PDB file of C-alpha atoms in Angstrom:
ATOM      1  CA  UNK V 375      98.334 142.252  87.593  1.00  0.00           C
ATOM      2  CA  UNK V 376      96.786 139.197  85.967  1.00  0.00           C
ATOM      3  CA  UNK V 377      93.808 139.751  83.679  1.00  0.00           C
ATOM      4  CA  UNK V 378      91.446 136.847  83.087  1.00  0.00           C
ATOM      5  CA  UNK V 379      89.573 137.149  79.792  1.00  0.00           C
ATOM      6  CA  UNK V 380      86.737 135.029  78.440  1.00  0.00           C
ATOM      7  CA  UNK V 381      84.991 134.022  75.235  1.00  0.00           C
ATOM      8  CA  UNK V 382      81.928 136.278  75.505  1.00  0.00           C
ATOM      9  CA  UNK V 383      82.606 138.066  72.215  1.00  0.00           C
ATOM     10  CA  UNK V 384      83.150 134.781  70.376  1.00  0.00           C
ATOM     11  CA  UNK V 385      79.666 133.436  71.140  1.00  0.00           C
ATOM     12  CA  UNK V 386      76.093 134.633  70.791  1.00  0.00           C
ATOM     13  CA  UNK V 387      73.205 133.435  72.917  1.00  0.00           C
ATOM     14  CA  UNK V 388      70.224 132.594  70.726  1.00  0.00           C
ATOM     15  CA  UNK V 389      66.661 131.958  71.937  1.00  0.00           C
ATOM     16  CA  UNK V 390      64.098 129.951  70.019  1.00  0.00           C
ATOM     17  CA  UNK V 391      61.005 127.819  70.686  1.00  0.00           C
ATOM     18  CA  UNK V 392      63.127 124.896  71.911  1.00  0.00           C
ATOM     19  CA  UNK V 393      65.031 126.977  74.486  1.00  0.00           C
ATOM     20  CA  UNK V 394      68.307 128.894  74.418  1.00  0.00           C
ATOM     21  CA  UNK V 395      71.796 127.926  73.309  1.00  0.00           C
ATOM     22  CA  UNK V 396      75.118 129.389  72.214  1.00  0.00           C
ATOM     23  CA  UNK V 397      76.284 129.761  68.639  1.00  0.00           C
ATOM     24  CA  UNK V 398      79.435 131.045  67.005  1.00  0.00           C
ATOM     25  CA  UNK V 399      79.581 134.845  66.686  1.00  0.00           C
ATOM     26  CA  UNK V 400      80.802 136.645  63.606  1.00  0.00           C
ATOM     27  CA  UNK V 401      83.562 138.864  64.981  1.00  0.00           C
ATOM     28  CA  UNK V 402      86.990 139.787  63.697  1.00  0.00           C
ATOM     29  CA  UNK V 403      89.964 138.658  65.770  1.00  0.00           C
ATOM     30  CA  UNK V 404      91.666 141.947  64.921  1.00  0.00           C
ATOM     31  CA  UNK V 405      88.879 143.773  66.763  1.00  0.00           C
ATOM     32  CA  UNK V 406      89.437 141.558  69.808  1.00  0.00           C
ATOM     33  CA  UNK V 407      93.203 142.101  69.665  1.00  0.00           C
ATOM     34  CA  UNK V 408      92.676 145.869  69.503  1.00  0.00           C
ATOM     35  CA  UNK V 409      90.538 145.715  72.649  1.00  0.00           C
ATOM     36  CA  UNK V 410      93.252 143.809  74.486  1.00  0.00           C
ATOM     37  CA  UNK V 411      95.924 146.288  73.368  1.00  0.00           C
ATOM     38  CA  UNK V 412      93.800 149.268  74.373  1.00  0.00           C
ATOM     39  CA  UNK V 413      93.066 147.822  77.808  1.00  0.00           C
ATOM     40  CA  UNK V 414      96.724 147.020  78.415  1.00  0.00           C
ATOM     41  CA  UNK V 415      97.836 150.483  77.302  1.00  0.00           C
ATOM     42  CA  UNK V 416      95.289 152.092  79.631  1.00  0.00           C
ATOM     43  CA  UNK V 417      96.615 150.126  82.597  1.00  0.00           C
ATOM     44  CA  UNK V 418     100.262 150.794  81.749  1.00  0.00           C
ATOM     45  CA  UNK V 419      99.528 154.494  81.330  1.00  0.00           C
ATOM     46  CA  UNK V 420      98.175 154.695  84.873  1.00  0.00           C
ATOM     47  CA  UNK V 421     100.659 152.251  86.431  1.00  0.00           C
ATOM     48  CA  UNK V 422     103.711 151.992  84.138  1.00  0.00           C
ATOM     49  CA  UNK V 423     105.644 149.587  86.379  1.00  0.00           C
ATOM     50  CA  UNK V 424     102.809 147.094  86.740  1.00  0.00           C
ATOM     51  CA  UNK V 425     103.687 143.499  85.949  1.00  0.00           C
ATOM     52  CA  UNK V 426     100.784 143.076  83.550  1.00  0.00           C
ATOM     53  CA  UNK V 427      99.864 139.765  81.947  1.00  0.00           C
ATOM     54  CA  UNK V 428      96.803 138.124  80.443  1.00  0.00           C
ATOM     55  CA  UNK V 429      95.648 134.667  81.550  1.00  0.00           C
ATOM     56  CA  UNK V 430      94.957 132.364  78.610  1.00  0.00           C
ATOM     57  CA  UNK V 431      91.407 131.352  77.682  1.00  0.00           C
ATOM     58  CA  UNK V 432      90.183 127.783  78.288  1.00  0.00           C
ATOM     59  CA  UNK V 433      88.285 126.193  75.415  1.00  0.00           C
ATOM     60  CA  UNK V 434      84.530 125.699  75.134  1.00  0.00           C
ATOM     61  CA  UNK V 435      82.530 122.659  73.993  1.00  0.00           C
ATOM     62  CA  UNK V 436      79.373 123.196  71.915  1.00  0.00           C
ATOM     63  CA  UNK V 437      78.278 119.580  72.304  1.00  0.00           C
ATOM     64  CA  UNK V 438      78.959 119.603  76.034  1.00  0.00           C
ATOM     65  CA  UNK V 439      76.968 122.796  76.505  1.00  0.00           C
ATOM     66  CA  UNK V 440      74.087 121.423  74.423  1.00  0.00           C
ATOM     67  CA  UNK V 441      73.944 118.161  76.383  1.00  0.00           C
ATOM     68  CA  UNK V 442      74.086 119.994  79.718  1.00  0.00           C
ATOM     69  CA  UNK V 443      71.305 122.367  78.651  1.00  0.00           C
ATOM     70  CA  UNK V 444      69.064 119.478  77.583  1.00  0.00           C
ATOM     71  CA  UNK V 445      69.753 117.530  80.790  1.00  0.00           C
ATOM     72  CA  UNK V 446      68.841 120.591  82.874  1.00  0.00           C
ATOM     73  CA  UNK V 447      65.624 121.371  80.944  1.00  0.00           C
ATOM     74  CA  UNK V 448      66.996 124.604  79.463  1.00  0.00           C
ATOM     75  CA  UNK V 449      66.750 123.179  75.963  1.00  0.00           C
ATOM     76  CA  UNK V 450      64.438 120.545  74.525  1.00  0.00           C
ATOM     77  CA  UNK V 451      66.528 120.100  71.372  1.00  0.00           C
ATOM     78  CA  UNK V 452      69.124 122.063  69.464  1.00  0.00           C
ATOM     79  CA  UNK V 453      68.229 123.924  66.307  1.00  0.00           C
ATOM     80  CA  UNK V 454      71.698 122.981  65.006  1.00  0.00           C
ATOM     81  CA  UNK V 455      72.660 119.551  63.722  1.00  0.00           C
ATOM     82  CA  UNK V 456      75.570 117.727  65.296  1.00  0.00           C
ATOM     83  CA  UNK V 457      77.643 118.335  62.142  1.00  0.00           C
ATOM     84  CA  UNK V 458      76.959 122.079  62.391  1.00  0.00           C
ATOM     85  CA  UNK V 459      78.048 122.114  66.019  1.00  0.00           C
ATOM     86  CA  UNK V 460      81.217 120.234  65.129  1.00  0.00           C
ATOM     87  CA  UNK V 461      82.006 122.813  62.442  1.00  0.00           C
ATOM     88  CA  UNK V 462      81.398 125.576  65.001  1.00  0.00           C
ATOM     89  CA  UNK V 463      83.797 123.739  67.304  1.00  0.00           C
ATOM     90  CA  UNK V 464      86.635 123.574  64.782  1.00  0.00           C
ATOM     91  CA  UNK V 465      86.339 127.283  64.009  1.00  0.00           C
ATOM     92  CA  UNK V 466      86.101 128.251  67.686  1.00  0.00           C
ATOM     93  CA  UNK V 467      89.118 126.111  68.605  1.00  0.00           C
ATOM     94  CA  UNK V 468      91.176 127.863  65.926  1.00  0.00           C
ATOM     95  CA  UNK V 469      90.080 131.307  67.122  1.00  0.00           C
ATOM     96  CA  UNK V 470      90.823 130.569  70.789  1.00  0.00           C
ATOM     97  CA  UNK V 471      94.224 129.147  69.832  1.00  0.00           C
ATOM     98  CA  UNK V 472      95.033 132.329  67.905  1.00  0.00           C
ATOM     99  CA  UNK V 473      93.874 134.516  70.773  1.00  0.00           C
ATOM    100  CA  UNK V 474      95.943 132.579  73.303  1.00  0.00           C
ATOM    101  CA  UNK V 475      99.025 132.841  71.079  1.00  0.00           C
ATOM    102  CA  UNK V 476      98.428 136.594  70.920  1.00  0.00           C
ATOM    103  CA  UNK V 477      98.014 136.875  74.701  1.00  0.00           C
ATOM    104  CA  UNK V 478     101.174 134.892  75.409  1.00  0.00           C
ATOM    105  CA  UNK V 479     103.124 137.023  72.944  1.00  0.00           C
ATOM    106  CA  UNK V 480     101.813 140.193  74.618  1.00  0.00           C
ATOM    107  CA  UNK V 481     103.008 138.849  77.964  1.00  0.00           C
ATOM    108  CA  UNK V 482     106.427 137.847  76.689  1.00  0.00           C
ATOM    109  CA  UNK V 483     107.117 141.197  75.022  1.00  0.00           C
ATOM    110  CA  UNK V 484     106.111 143.248  78.066  1.00  0.00           C
ATOM    111  CA  UNK V 485     108.748 144.588  80.434  1.00  0.00           C
ATOM    112  CA  UNK V 486     108.813 146.831  83.475  1.00  0.00           C
ATOM    113  CA  UNK V 487     111.319 147.758  86.180  1.00  0.00           C
ATOM    114  CA  UNK V 488     110.012 144.731  88.054  1.00  0.00           C
ATOM    115  CA  UNK V 489     111.092 142.416  85.230  1.00  0.00           C
ATOM    116  CA  UNK V 490     109.079 140.402  82.747  1.00  0.00           C
ATOM    117  CA  UNK V 491     105.633 139.027  83.666  1.00  0.00           C
ATOM    118  CA  UNK V 492     104.991 135.297  83.601  1.00  0.00           C
ATOM    119  CA  UNK V 493     102.024 133.748  81.834  1.00  0.00           C
ATOM    120  CA  UNK V 494      99.311 131.729  83.576  1.00  0.00           C
ATOM    121  CA  UNK V 495      98.250 129.091  81.028  1.00  0.00           C
ATOM    122  CA  UNK V 496      94.799 127.911  82.015  1.00  0.00           C
ATOM    123  CA  UNK V 497      94.016 126.567  78.533  1.00  0.00           C
ATOM    124  CA  UNK V 498      96.572 123.765  78.937  1.00  0.00           C
ATOM    125  CA  UNK V 499      94.263 121.895  81.308  1.00  0.00           C
ATOM    126  CA  UNK V 500      91.755 121.564  78.458  1.00  0.00           C
ATOM    127  CA  UNK V 501      93.923 121.552  75.341  1.00  0.00           C
ATOM    128  CA  UNK V 502      96.897 119.209  75.072  1.00  0.00           C
ATOM    129  CA  UNK V 503      99.356 119.156  72.213  1.00  0.00           C
ATOM    130  CA  UNK V 504     101.725 116.582  70.839  1.00  0.00           C
ATOM    131  CA  UNK V 505     103.854 116.129  67.743  1.00  0.00           C
ATOM    132  CA  UNK V 506     102.796 113.679  65.033  1.00  0.00           C
ATOM    133  CA  UNK V 507     105.611 112.243  62.912  1.00  0.00           C
ATOM    134  CA  UNK V 508     105.027 111.171  59.316  1.00  0.00           C
ATOM    135  CA  UNK V 509     106.724 110.904  55.942  1.00  0.00           C
ATOM    136  CA  UNK V 510     109.915 109.146  55.028  1.00  0.00           C
ATOM    137  CA  UNK V 511     111.864 108.163  58.138  1.00  0.00           C
ATOM    138  CA  UNK V 512     109.136 109.970  60.110  1.00  0.00           C
ATOM    139  CA  UNK V 513     110.983 113.267  59.707  1.00  0.00           C
ATOM    140  CA  UNK V 514     107.904 115.391  59.025  1.00  0.00           C
ATOM    141  CA  UNK V 515     106.466 116.788  62.244  1.00  0.00           C
ATOM    142  CA  UNK V 516     102.938 118.137  62.660  1.00  0.00           C
ATOM    143  CA  UNK V 517     101.570 119.720  65.808  1.00  0.00           C
ATOM    144  CA  UNK V 518      98.324 118.008  66.842  1.00  0.00           C
ATOM    145  CA  UNK V 519      95.865 119.250  69.471  1.00  0.00           C
ATOM    146  CA  UNK V 520      93.519 117.162  71.592  1.00  0.00           C
ATOM    147  CA  UNK V 521      90.779 118.647  73.746  1.00  0.00           C
ATOM    148  CA  UNK V 522      89.628 117.278  77.108  1.00  0.00           C
ATOM    149  CA  UNK V 523      86.138 118.724  77.263  1.00  0.00           C
ATOM    150  CA  UNK V 524      85.132 116.204  79.937  1.00  0.00           C
ATOM    151  CA  UNK V 525      86.951 118.511  82.378  1.00  0.00           C
ATOM    152  CA  UNK V 526      84.199 121.104  81.826  1.00  0.00           C
ATOM    153  CA  UNK V 527      81.039 120.218  83.748  1.00  0.00           C
ATOM    154  CA  UNK V 528      78.719 122.118  81.380  1.00  0.00           C
ATOM    155  CA  UNK V 529      80.914 122.560  78.331  1.00  0.00           C
ATOM    156  CA  UNK V 530      81.932 126.028  79.533  1.00  0.00           C
ATOM    157  CA  UNK V 531      82.886 126.042  83.226  1.00  0.00           C
ATOM    158  CA  UNK V 532      85.605 123.865  84.698  1.00  0.00           C
ATOM    159  CA  UNK V 533      85.039 121.115  87.230  1.00  0.00           C
ATOM    160  CA  UNK V 534      86.232 121.735  90.789  1.00  0.00           C
ATOM    161  CA  UNK V 535      89.546 119.863  90.517  1.00  0.00           C
ATOM    162  CA  UNK V 536      90.485 121.885  87.415  1.00  0.00           C
ATOM    163  CA  UNK V 537      89.604 125.145  89.187  1.00  0.00           C
ATOM    164  CA  UNK V 538      91.926 124.128  92.025  1.00  0.00           C
ATOM    165  CA  UNK V 539      94.712 123.486  89.521  1.00  0.00           C
ATOM    166  CA  UNK V 540      94.111 126.904  87.953  1.00  0.00           C
ATOM    167  CA  UNK V 541      94.247 128.577  91.345  1.00  0.00           C
ATOM    168  CA  UNK V 542      97.484 126.817  92.306  1.00  0.00           C
ATOM    169  CA  UNK V 543      99.106 127.762  88.996  1.00  0.00           C
ATOM    170  CA  UNK V 544      98.058 131.386  89.528  1.00  0.00           C
ATOM    171  CA  UNK V 545      99.530 131.404  93.059  1.00  0.00           C
ATOM    172  CA  UNK V 546     102.761 129.770  91.886  1.00  0.00           C
ATOM    173  CA  UNK V 547     103.305 132.349  89.124  1.00  0.00           C
ATOM    174  CA  UNK V 548     102.390 135.216  91.450  1.00  0.00           C
ATOM    175  CA  UNK V 549     104.890 134.021  94.060  1.00  0.00           C
ATOM    176  CA  UNK V 550     107.638 133.513  91.463  1.00  0.00           C
ATOM    177  CA  UNK V 551     107.120 137.029  90.080  1.00  0.00           C
ATOM    178  CA  UNK V 552     107.369 138.421  93.617  1.00  0.00           C
ATOM    179  CA  UNK V 553     110.696 136.657  94.162  1.00  0.00           C
ATOM    180  CA  UNK V 554     112.017 137.931  90.811  1.00  0.00           C
ATOM    181  CA  UNK V 555     110.879 141.482  91.589  1.00  0.00           C
ATOM    182  CA  UNK V 556     112.513 141.386  95.025  1.00  0.00           C
ATOM    183  CA  UNK V 557     115.732 140.127  93.460  1.00  0.00           C
ATOM    184  CA  UNK V 558     115.732 143.052  91.008  1.00  0.00           C
ATOM    185  CA  UNK V 559     114.997 145.441  93.870  1.00  0.00           C
ATOM    186  CA  UNK V 560     117.977 144.103  95.824  1.00  0.00           C
ATOM    187  CA  UNK V 561     120.217 144.562  92.775  1.00  0.00           C
ATOM    188  CA  UNK V 562     119.108 148.182  92.398  1.00  0.00           C
ATOM    189  CA  UNK V 563     119.650 148.826  96.090  1.00  0.00           C
ATOM    190  CA  UNK V 564     123.167 147.432  95.917  1.00  0.00           C
ATOM    191  CA  UNK V 565     123.980 149.601  92.872  1.00  0.00           C
ATOM    192  CA  UNK V 566     122.510 152.864  94.153  1.00  0.00           C
ATOM    193  CA  UNK V 567     121.472 154.649  97.308  1.00  0.00           C
ATOM    194  CA  UNK V 568     117.786 153.960  96.743  1.00  0.00           C
ATOM    195  CA  UNK V 569     115.170 152.261  94.654  1.00  0.00           C
ATOM    196  CA  UNK V 570     112.523 153.829  92.447  1.00  0.00           C
ATOM    197  CA  UNK V 571     109.511 154.995  94.472  1.00  0.00           C
ATOM    198  CA  UNK V 572     107.217 153.853  91.686  1.00  0.00           C
ATOM    199  CA  UNK V 573     108.074 150.189  92.311  1.00  0.00           C
ATOM    200  CA  UNK V 574     105.918 148.780  95.082  1.00  0.00           C
ATOM    201  CA  UNK V 575     107.678 145.472  95.764  1.00  0.00           C
ATOM    202  CA  UNK V 576     106.586 145.450  99.408  1.00  0.00           C
ATOM    203  CA  UNK V 577     102.943 145.849  98.352  1.00  0.00           C
ATOM    204  CA  UNK V 578     103.292 142.906  95.986  1.00  0.00           C
ATOM    205  CA  UNK V 579     104.835 140.774  98.744  1.00  0.00           C
ATOM    206  CA  UNK V 580     102.128 141.533 101.275  1.00  0.00           C
ATOM    207  CA  UNK V 581      99.421 140.554  98.787  1.00  0.00           C
ATOM    208  CA  UNK V 582     101.138 137.391  97.590  1.00  0.00           C
ATOM    209  CA  UNK V 583     101.845 135.805 100.981  1.00  0.00           C
ATOM    210  CA  UNK V 584      98.294 134.621 101.776  1.00  0.00           C
ATOM    211  CA  UNK V 585      97.870 133.302  98.229  1.00  0.00           C
ATOM    212  CA  UNK V 586     101.141 131.381  98.349  1.00  0.00           C
ATOM    213  CA  UNK V 587     100.419 129.947 101.795  1.00  0.00           C
ATOM    214  CA  UNK V 588      97.056 128.762 100.473  1.00  0.00           C
ATOM    215  CA  UNK V 589      98.745 127.240  97.428  1.00  0.00           C
ATOM    216  CA  UNK V 590     101.267 125.376  99.599  1.00  0.00           C
ATOM    217  CA  UNK V 591      98.494 124.102 101.869  1.00  0.00           C
ATOM    218  CA  UNK V 592      96.486 122.766  98.912  1.00  0.00           C
ATOM    219  CA  UNK V 593      99.614 121.168  97.465  1.00  0.00           C
ATOM    220  CA  UNK V 594     100.221 119.249 100.705  1.00  0.00           C
ATOM    221  CA  UNK V 595      96.587 118.126 100.786  1.00  0.00           C
TER     222      UNK V 595
END
């Protein structure tokens, strides 16, 4: 099971005489993390052997959303200055980065009889990272992020070619997890007379085949 989460709780929609736009919400990350934990626990309680993993959150552009809204007559002008929007952006980037780190850690630490789930990292199509070297002999390393907001057509939603990349990455991970689960099932079958009835490897295979065939077809194209 892959769970795609968004940034709804991180933003507020505000309406004023110039139109409507999004602003940064005042919410604790701990509250968001608790919601994720509770949801995951609820799923695992009902289906303990589910390969459960969150999909990471792509970033959002305040300036991109503002420009799109103005171009499409949803906003005549923003009530926020460009400097204010840039400050919103820095804070939002930091929050999304923290949330994605949390989600990846939740995925990595999860285990079931089907193995360990793999993470689908959609944020990497928007946020790139590289190491900056400085100091004497360039030994000091600092992680630097760059954001490709031009890949979002309205500052929030991805352009078609990015959506296709996201879909292919989802199919690839799904297919790889199916292979890993089948391998574990074969090991159990070779070590005992049967395999746990709670592990539905065949169900996973039947669902993954159309997705993987679609992924292979798009890859060839």
